[in-house]
Amino acid sequence: MSLPPPPPPAQPTVGAGTGMLPRCYRHPDREAGRSCTRCGKSACSECLVQAAVGSHCVDCAKAARPPVATRAKYWNARQHTLVTYVLMAVNIAVFLFVTVSDPSSLGGRGSVSQAQIDLGLNEFFLADRNEWYRLISSGFLHFGVIHLAFNMLMLYQLGQLLERPLGRAKFALLYGASLLGGSFGVLLLTSNPFAITGGASGAVFGLMAGAAIGLHRQGVNIMSTGLGTTLLLNFFITFTVSGISIGGHLGGAVAGAVCGFVMLAPRWKPVPSWAKWATPAAVAVISVLGSVLVVG
Ligand SMILES: [Zn+2]
Ligand SMILES: [Zn+2]
């Protein structure tokens, strides 16, 4: 009679074979389900980045990134409304500067602060002191946070509509021509010589009128886009709410409309390329010369 052999003693197990998963190379406390398809390191799901083929660890992903110059180029190409954002930033920066220099100016038109007097449009300062920078600086000056917010909302929306089709440089030119047209309109139509005028409204009205003319010429019914309603509402506000610069709004709108007519000409009525640059430049020059004549 023989006894069955004793069962072999349990072998102490080491390493693999125990069901233990490898550890993430960045998180030793975590099990790594998969590994980098590039370098083979084991990594947890948080440390693996989905790649075109397989998944890469964060180090390989970082190493595979294009150089800074290339990434800057890609970033630049994605910014379709960069000029719009820069213009908004300048308006907001000027507003912050004015508010910090005199916090009581935050509310609105109650009192005009020194910074607002320094930047605003006024015939006397142009005529007697030759402070012609005011033709431009007044376009970035606002009276109260509501005035600023309203103009920035309009600028944002119109920038989304116009900057991409026009391109950055032409969009900036359209804005500048409208701003100067607005200043010319203020000087032409403001009867109160003591008034300090400011705001992006002239430039924004120019964008609005330019977009309306351009869309109309391209066969778009602007009343169906919401732009027509916005335009009518704004003209209604211009003529019914007191304290609003009618001259600034009208001047900006006329300047923007002239520019938009040429710059946004439909493909079937082509305009020479140089004219799309020359028109806003001419409108800007005429606005400045007109301002000098009106004041002088
Ligand atoms: Zn790797
Ligand atoms: Zn990890």
Short mmCIF file of C-alpha atoms and ligand atoms in Angstrom, two decimals:
data_model
loop_
_atom_site.label_atom_id
_atom_site.label_comp_id
_atom_site.label_asym_id
_atom_site.label_seq_id
_atom_site.Cartn_x
_atom_site.Cartn_y
_atom_site.Cartn_z
CA MET A 1 0.00 0.00 0.00
CA SER A 2 1.40 3.26 -0.90
CA LEU A 3 0.44 6.69 0.12
CA PRO A 4 -0.21 9.31 -2.48
CA PRO A 5 2.70 11.66 -2.79
CA PRO A 6 2.41 14.74 -0.65
CA PRO A 7 1.29 17.82 -2.47
CA PRO A 8 4.18 19.97 -3.52
CA PRO A 9 4.79 22.84 -1.18
CA ALA A 10 3.35 26.13 -2.34
CA GLN A 11 5.99 28.05 -4.21
CA PRO A 12 6.46 31.66 -3.20
CA THR A 13 5.61 33.66 -6.30
CA VAL A 14 7.72 36.51 -7.51
CA GLY A 15 6.89 39.29 -9.96
CA ALA A 16 4.91 38.41 -13.01
CA GLY A 17 2.43 35.65 -12.90
CA THR A 18 0.75 36.87 -9.76
CA GLY A 19 -1.86 38.85 -11.66
CA MET A 20 -0.19 42.06 -10.67
CA LEU A 21 -0.32 44.68 -13.46
CA PRO A 22 2.71 46.81 -14.22
CA ARG A 23 2.78 50.22 -12.60
CA CYS A 24 2.45 53.62 -14.30
CA TYR A 25 5.89 55.10 -14.79
CA ARG A 26 4.67 58.45 -13.39
CA HIS A 27 2.32 57.11 -10.71
CA PRO A 28 3.98 54.15 -8.95
CA ASP A 29 0.85 53.68 -6.86
CA ARG A 30 -1.34 53.08 -9.90
CA GLU A 31 -1.71 50.04 -12.07
CA ALA A 32 -1.04 50.67 -15.75
CA GLY A 33 -3.52 49.04 -18.07
CA ARG A 34 -1.67 49.87 -21.24
CA SER A 35 1.68 51.17 -22.41
CA CYS A 36 2.99 53.84 -24.73
CA THR A 37 3.02 52.59 -28.31
CA ARG A 38 6.10 54.71 -28.97
CA CYS A 39 8.51 53.99 -26.13
CA GLY A 40 6.77 51.06 -24.49
CA LYS A 41 6.63 52.52 -20.97
CA SER A 42 3.66 51.38 -18.91
CA ALA A 43 1.33 54.19 -18.00
CA CYS A 44 -2.07 54.76 -16.45
CA SER A 45 -4.92 56.08 -18.55
CA GLU A 46 -4.32 59.60 -17.27
CA CYS A 47 -0.73 59.53 -18.55
CA LEU A 48 -1.55 58.24 -22.01
CA VAL A 49 -2.57 60.58 -24.80
CA GLN A 50 -4.59 59.31 -27.72
CA ALA A 51 -2.41 59.54 -30.82
CA ALA A 52 -3.16 59.00 -34.50
CA VAL A 53 -1.98 55.40 -34.05
CA GLY A 54 -2.15 53.93 -30.55
CA SER A 55 -1.56 56.07 -27.50
CA HIS A 56 1.55 57.91 -26.36
CA CYS A 57 2.84 58.66 -22.91
CA VAL A 58 2.90 62.35 -21.99
CA ASP A 59 6.67 62.52 -22.55
CA CYS A 60 6.46 61.14 -26.07
CA ALA A 61 3.45 63.37 -26.79
CA LYS A 62 5.42 66.41 -25.62
CA ALA A 63 8.47 65.41 -27.67
CA ALA A 64 6.32 64.99 -30.77
CA ARG A 65 4.81 68.48 -30.52
CA PRO A 66 5.72 70.84 -33.38
CA PRO A 67 8.19 73.62 -32.54
CA VAL A 68 6.98 76.88 -31.01
CA ALA A 69 7.13 78.77 -34.30
CA THR A 70 4.90 76.21 -36.00
CA ARG A 71 2.47 76.16 -33.12
CA ALA A 72 2.36 79.97 -33.15
CA LYS A 73 1.56 79.84 -36.84
CA TYR A 74 -1.32 77.39 -36.25
CA TRP A 75 -2.63 79.52 -33.39
CA ASN A 76 -2.49 82.61 -35.55
CA ALA A 77 -4.41 80.89 -38.34
CA ARG A 78 -7.16 79.93 -35.91
CA GLN A 79 -7.74 83.52 -34.75
CA HIS A 80 -10.36 84.67 -37.21
CA THR A 81 -11.32 87.79 -35.26
CA LEU A 82 -8.03 88.88 -33.72
CA VAL A 83 -8.42 92.55 -34.71
CA THR A 84 -11.91 92.58 -33.18
CA TYR A 85 -10.51 91.30 -29.90
CA VAL A 86 -7.62 93.77 -29.95
CA LEU A 87 -10.02 96.67 -30.58
CA MET A 88 -12.25 95.48 -27.74
CA ALA A 89 -9.21 95.19 -25.48
CA VAL A 90 -8.10 98.76 -26.28
CA ASN A 91 -11.60 100.11 -25.56
CA ILE A 92 -11.76 98.23 -22.27
CA ALA A 93 -8.22 99.27 -21.30
CA VAL A 94 -9.04 102.95 -21.91
CA PHE A 95 -12.22 102.52 -19.89
CA LEU A 96 -10.29 100.97 -16.99
CA PHE A 97 -7.71 103.75 -17.15
CA VAL A 98 -10.44 106.42 -17.04
CA THR A 99 -12.27 104.62 -14.22
CA VAL A 100 -9.14 104.16 -12.10
CA SER A 101 -8.18 107.79 -12.54
CA ASP A 102 -11.65 108.89 -11.38
CA PRO A 103 -13.97 106.14 -10.09
CA SER A 104 -16.94 108.55 -10.04
CA SER A 105 -16.96 108.42 -13.85
CA LEU A 106 -18.11 104.79 -13.74
CA GLY A 107 -21.80 105.60 -13.64
CA GLY A 108 -22.18 107.59 -16.79
CA ARG A 109 -22.63 111.13 -17.95
CA GLY A 110 -23.28 112.78 -14.62
CA SER A 111 -19.87 114.39 -14.50
CA VAL A 112 -17.00 114.34 -16.93
CA SER A 113 -13.66 113.37 -15.42
CA GLN A 114 -10.30 114.88 -16.29
CA ALA A 115 -9.25 111.75 -18.20
CA GLN A 116 -12.42 111.97 -20.27
CA ILE A 117 -11.74 115.65 -20.97
CA ASP A 118 -8.20 114.71 -22.02
CA LEU A 119 -9.33 112.06 -24.52
CA GLY A 120 -12.71 113.30 -25.74
CA LEU A 121 -13.62 115.20 -28.87
CA ASN A 122 -14.20 118.92 -28.54
CA GLU A 123 -13.83 121.68 -31.10
CA PHE A 124 -11.98 124.03 -28.78
CA PHE A 125 -9.20 121.60 -28.00
CA LEU A 126 -8.73 120.89 -31.68
CA ALA A 127 -8.86 124.51 -32.85
CA ASP A 128 -6.90 126.22 -30.08
CA ARG A 129 -4.52 123.48 -28.98
CA ASN A 130 -4.12 121.45 -32.14
CA GLU A 131 -4.83 118.25 -30.21
CA TRP A 132 -5.74 116.29 -33.31
CA TYR A 133 -5.11 112.93 -31.64
CA ARG A 134 -8.58 113.47 -30.19
CA LEU A 135 -10.08 112.52 -33.56
CA ILE A 136 -8.89 108.98 -32.76
CA SER A 137 -8.71 108.83 -28.95
CA SER A 138 -12.35 109.90 -28.60
CA GLY A 139 -13.34 106.75 -30.50
CA PHE A 140 -11.99 104.64 -27.63
CA LEU A 141 -13.51 106.71 -24.81
CA HIS A 142 -16.76 105.72 -23.13
CA PHE A 143 -19.07 107.36 -20.64
CA GLY A 144 -20.22 104.76 -18.17
CA VAL A 145 -20.20 100.99 -18.21
CA ILE A 146 -23.49 100.63 -20.12
CA HIS A 147 -22.19 102.80 -22.95
CA LEU A 148 -19.08 100.60 -23.12
CA ALA A 149 -20.94 97.29 -22.84
CA PHE A 150 -23.40 98.19 -25.58
CA ASN A 151 -20.69 99.22 -28.03
CA MET A 152 -18.49 96.20 -27.23
CA LEU A 153 -21.40 93.81 -27.79
CA MET A 154 -22.04 95.39 -31.18
CA LEU A 155 -18.34 95.36 -32.03
CA TYR A 156 -18.07 91.70 -31.08
CA GLN A 157 -21.04 90.66 -33.22
CA LEU A 158 -20.05 92.75 -36.23
CA GLY A 159 -16.46 91.54 -35.93
CA GLN A 160 -17.67 87.93 -36.12
CA LEU A 161 -19.58 88.86 -39.26
CA LEU A 162 -16.98 91.00 -41.05
CA GLU A 163 -13.41 90.27 -40.01
CA ARG A 164 -13.10 86.88 -41.67
CA PRO A 165 -14.49 87.82 -45.11
CA LEU A 166 -12.56 91.11 -45.17
CA GLY A 167 -9.33 89.90 -43.62
CA ARG A 168 -7.60 91.55 -40.65
CA ALA A 169 -5.99 94.51 -42.37
CA LYS A 170 -9.07 95.56 -44.35
CA PHE A 171 -11.31 95.07 -41.33
CA ALA A 172 -9.00 97.33 -39.31
CA LEU A 173 -9.07 99.90 -42.12
CA LEU A 174 -12.88 99.80 -42.24
CA TYR A 175 -12.98 100.33 -38.49
CA GLY A 176 -10.51 103.22 -38.65
CA ALA A 177 -12.28 104.93 -41.54
CA SER A 178 -15.62 104.62 -39.72
CA LEU A 179 -14.11 105.95 -36.48
CA LEU A 180 -12.69 109.01 -38.25
CA GLY A 181 -15.94 109.47 -40.19
CA GLY A 182 -17.75 109.47 -36.85
CA SER A 183 -15.43 112.15 -35.46
CA PHE A 184 -15.96 114.27 -38.59
CA GLY A 185 -19.72 113.86 -38.15
CA VAL A 186 -19.49 115.00 -34.52
CA LEU A 187 -17.61 118.16 -35.50
CA LEU A 188 -19.98 118.83 -38.38
CA LEU A 189 -23.26 118.41 -36.48
CA THR A 190 -22.59 119.10 -32.80
CA SER A 191 -23.93 122.50 -31.85
CA ASN A 192 -22.68 122.61 -28.27
CA PRO A 193 -19.04 123.82 -28.31
CA PHE A 194 -18.53 122.68 -24.71
CA ALA A 195 -19.60 119.10 -25.28
CA ILE A 196 -17.01 116.36 -24.79
CA THR A 197 -17.90 113.54 -27.16
CA GLY A 198 -16.60 109.99 -27.22
CA GLY A 199 -17.44 106.39 -27.91
CA ALA A 200 -16.92 103.55 -30.34
CA SER A 201 -20.44 104.12 -31.65
CA GLY A 202 -19.27 105.92 -34.79
CA ALA A 203 -16.94 103.08 -35.71
CA VAL A 204 -19.54 100.46 -34.77
CA PHE A 205 -22.19 102.24 -36.83
CA GLY A 206 -19.73 102.19 -39.72
CA LEU A 207 -19.27 98.42 -39.39
CA MET A 208 -23.04 98.00 -39.20
CA ALA A 209 -23.76 100.15 -42.24
CA GLY A 210 -20.89 98.60 -44.19
CA ALA A 211 -22.14 95.09 -43.40
CA ALA A 212 -25.71 96.03 -44.33
CA ILE A 213 -24.69 97.50 -47.71
CA GLY A 214 -22.32 94.61 -48.41
CA LEU A 215 -24.90 91.93 -47.60
CA HIS A 216 -27.57 93.78 -49.58
CA ARG A 217 -25.28 93.95 -52.62
CA GLN A 218 -24.58 90.24 -52.29
CA GLY A 219 -28.29 89.57 -52.55
CA VAL A 220 -28.94 88.87 -48.86
CA ASN A 221 -32.15 90.30 -47.46
CA ILE A 222 -30.71 92.06 -44.43
CA MET A 223 -34.07 92.14 -42.66
CA SER A 224 -33.91 88.34 -42.53
CA THR A 225 -30.47 88.32 -40.86
CA GLY A 226 -31.26 90.34 -37.75
CA LEU A 227 -28.74 92.94 -38.87
CA GLY A 228 -31.51 95.07 -40.40
CA THR A 229 -33.47 95.08 -37.15
CA THR A 230 -30.33 95.97 -35.18
CA LEU A 231 -29.58 98.80 -37.61
CA LEU A 232 -33.12 100.24 -37.44
CA LEU A 233 -33.21 99.91 -33.65
CA ASN A 234 -29.89 101.73 -33.36
CA PHE A 235 -30.98 104.57 -35.63
CA PHE A 236 -34.21 104.81 -33.62
CA ILE A 237 -32.19 105.07 -30.39
CA THR A 238 -29.87 107.62 -32.02
CA PHE A 239 -32.70 110.02 -32.79
CA THR A 240 -34.87 109.49 -29.71
CA VAL A 241 -32.51 109.18 -26.73
CA SER A 242 -31.00 112.47 -25.67
CA GLY A 243 -27.27 112.83 -25.07
CA ILE A 244 -26.39 110.57 -28.00
CA SER A 245 -24.14 111.99 -30.67
CA ILE A 246 -26.27 112.00 -33.83
CA GLY A 247 -23.36 113.42 -35.81
CA GLY A 248 -21.03 110.66 -34.63
CA HIS A 249 -23.45 107.90 -35.52
CA LEU A 250 -24.37 109.37 -38.91
CA GLY A 251 -20.77 110.20 -39.81
CA GLY A 252 -19.62 106.70 -38.93
CA ALA A 253 -22.51 105.13 -40.82
CA VAL A 254 -21.88 107.14 -44.00
CA ALA A 255 -18.15 106.38 -43.89
CA GLY A 256 -18.77 102.67 -43.27
CA ALA A 257 -21.44 102.47 -45.97
CA VAL A 258 -19.13 103.96 -48.62
CA CYS A 259 -16.35 101.55 -47.60
CA GLY A 260 -18.66 98.54 -47.40
CA PHE A 261 -20.10 99.25 -50.85
CA VAL A 262 -16.67 98.77 -52.41
CA MET A 263 -14.97 96.40 -49.94
CA LEU A 264 -17.84 93.90 -49.85
CA ALA A 265 -18.72 94.10 -53.54
CA PRO A 266 -20.28 90.86 -54.84
CA ARG A 267 -18.20 88.56 -57.01
CA TRP A 268 -20.35 89.20 -60.06
CA LYS A 269 -19.69 92.95 -59.82
CA PRO A 270 -15.96 92.78 -59.25
CA VAL A 271 -14.01 95.74 -57.88
CA PRO A 272 -10.26 96.00 -58.48
CA SER A 273 -8.29 94.82 -55.50
CA TRP A 274 -6.52 98.17 -54.98
CA ALA A 275 -9.90 99.93 -54.66
CA LYS A 276 -10.72 97.86 -51.59
CA TRP A 277 -7.68 99.39 -49.91
CA ALA A 278 -7.95 102.85 -51.45
CA THR A 279 -11.59 103.44 -50.50
CA PRO A 280 -11.23 103.18 -46.71
CA ALA A 281 -7.92 105.07 -46.92
CA ALA A 282 -9.61 107.86 -48.90
CA VAL A 283 -12.58 107.96 -46.51
CA ALA A 284 -10.16 108.30 -43.59
CA VAL A 285 -8.18 111.10 -45.26
CA ILE A 286 -11.35 112.97 -46.29
CA SER A 287 -12.69 112.65 -42.73
CA VAL A 288 -9.53 114.14 -41.26
CA LEU A 289 -9.34 116.95 -43.85
CA GLY A 290 -13.05 117.63 -43.36
CA SER A 291 -12.52 117.82 -39.59
CA VAL A 292 -9.67 120.31 -40.06
CA LEU A 293 -11.85 122.46 -42.34
CA VAL A 294 -14.84 122.39 -39.98
CA VAL A 295 -12.75 123.34 -36.98
CA GLY A 296 -10.52 125.88 -38.69
ZN ZN B 1 6.33 57.04 -24.54
ZN ZN B 2 -0.02 57.83 -14.44
#
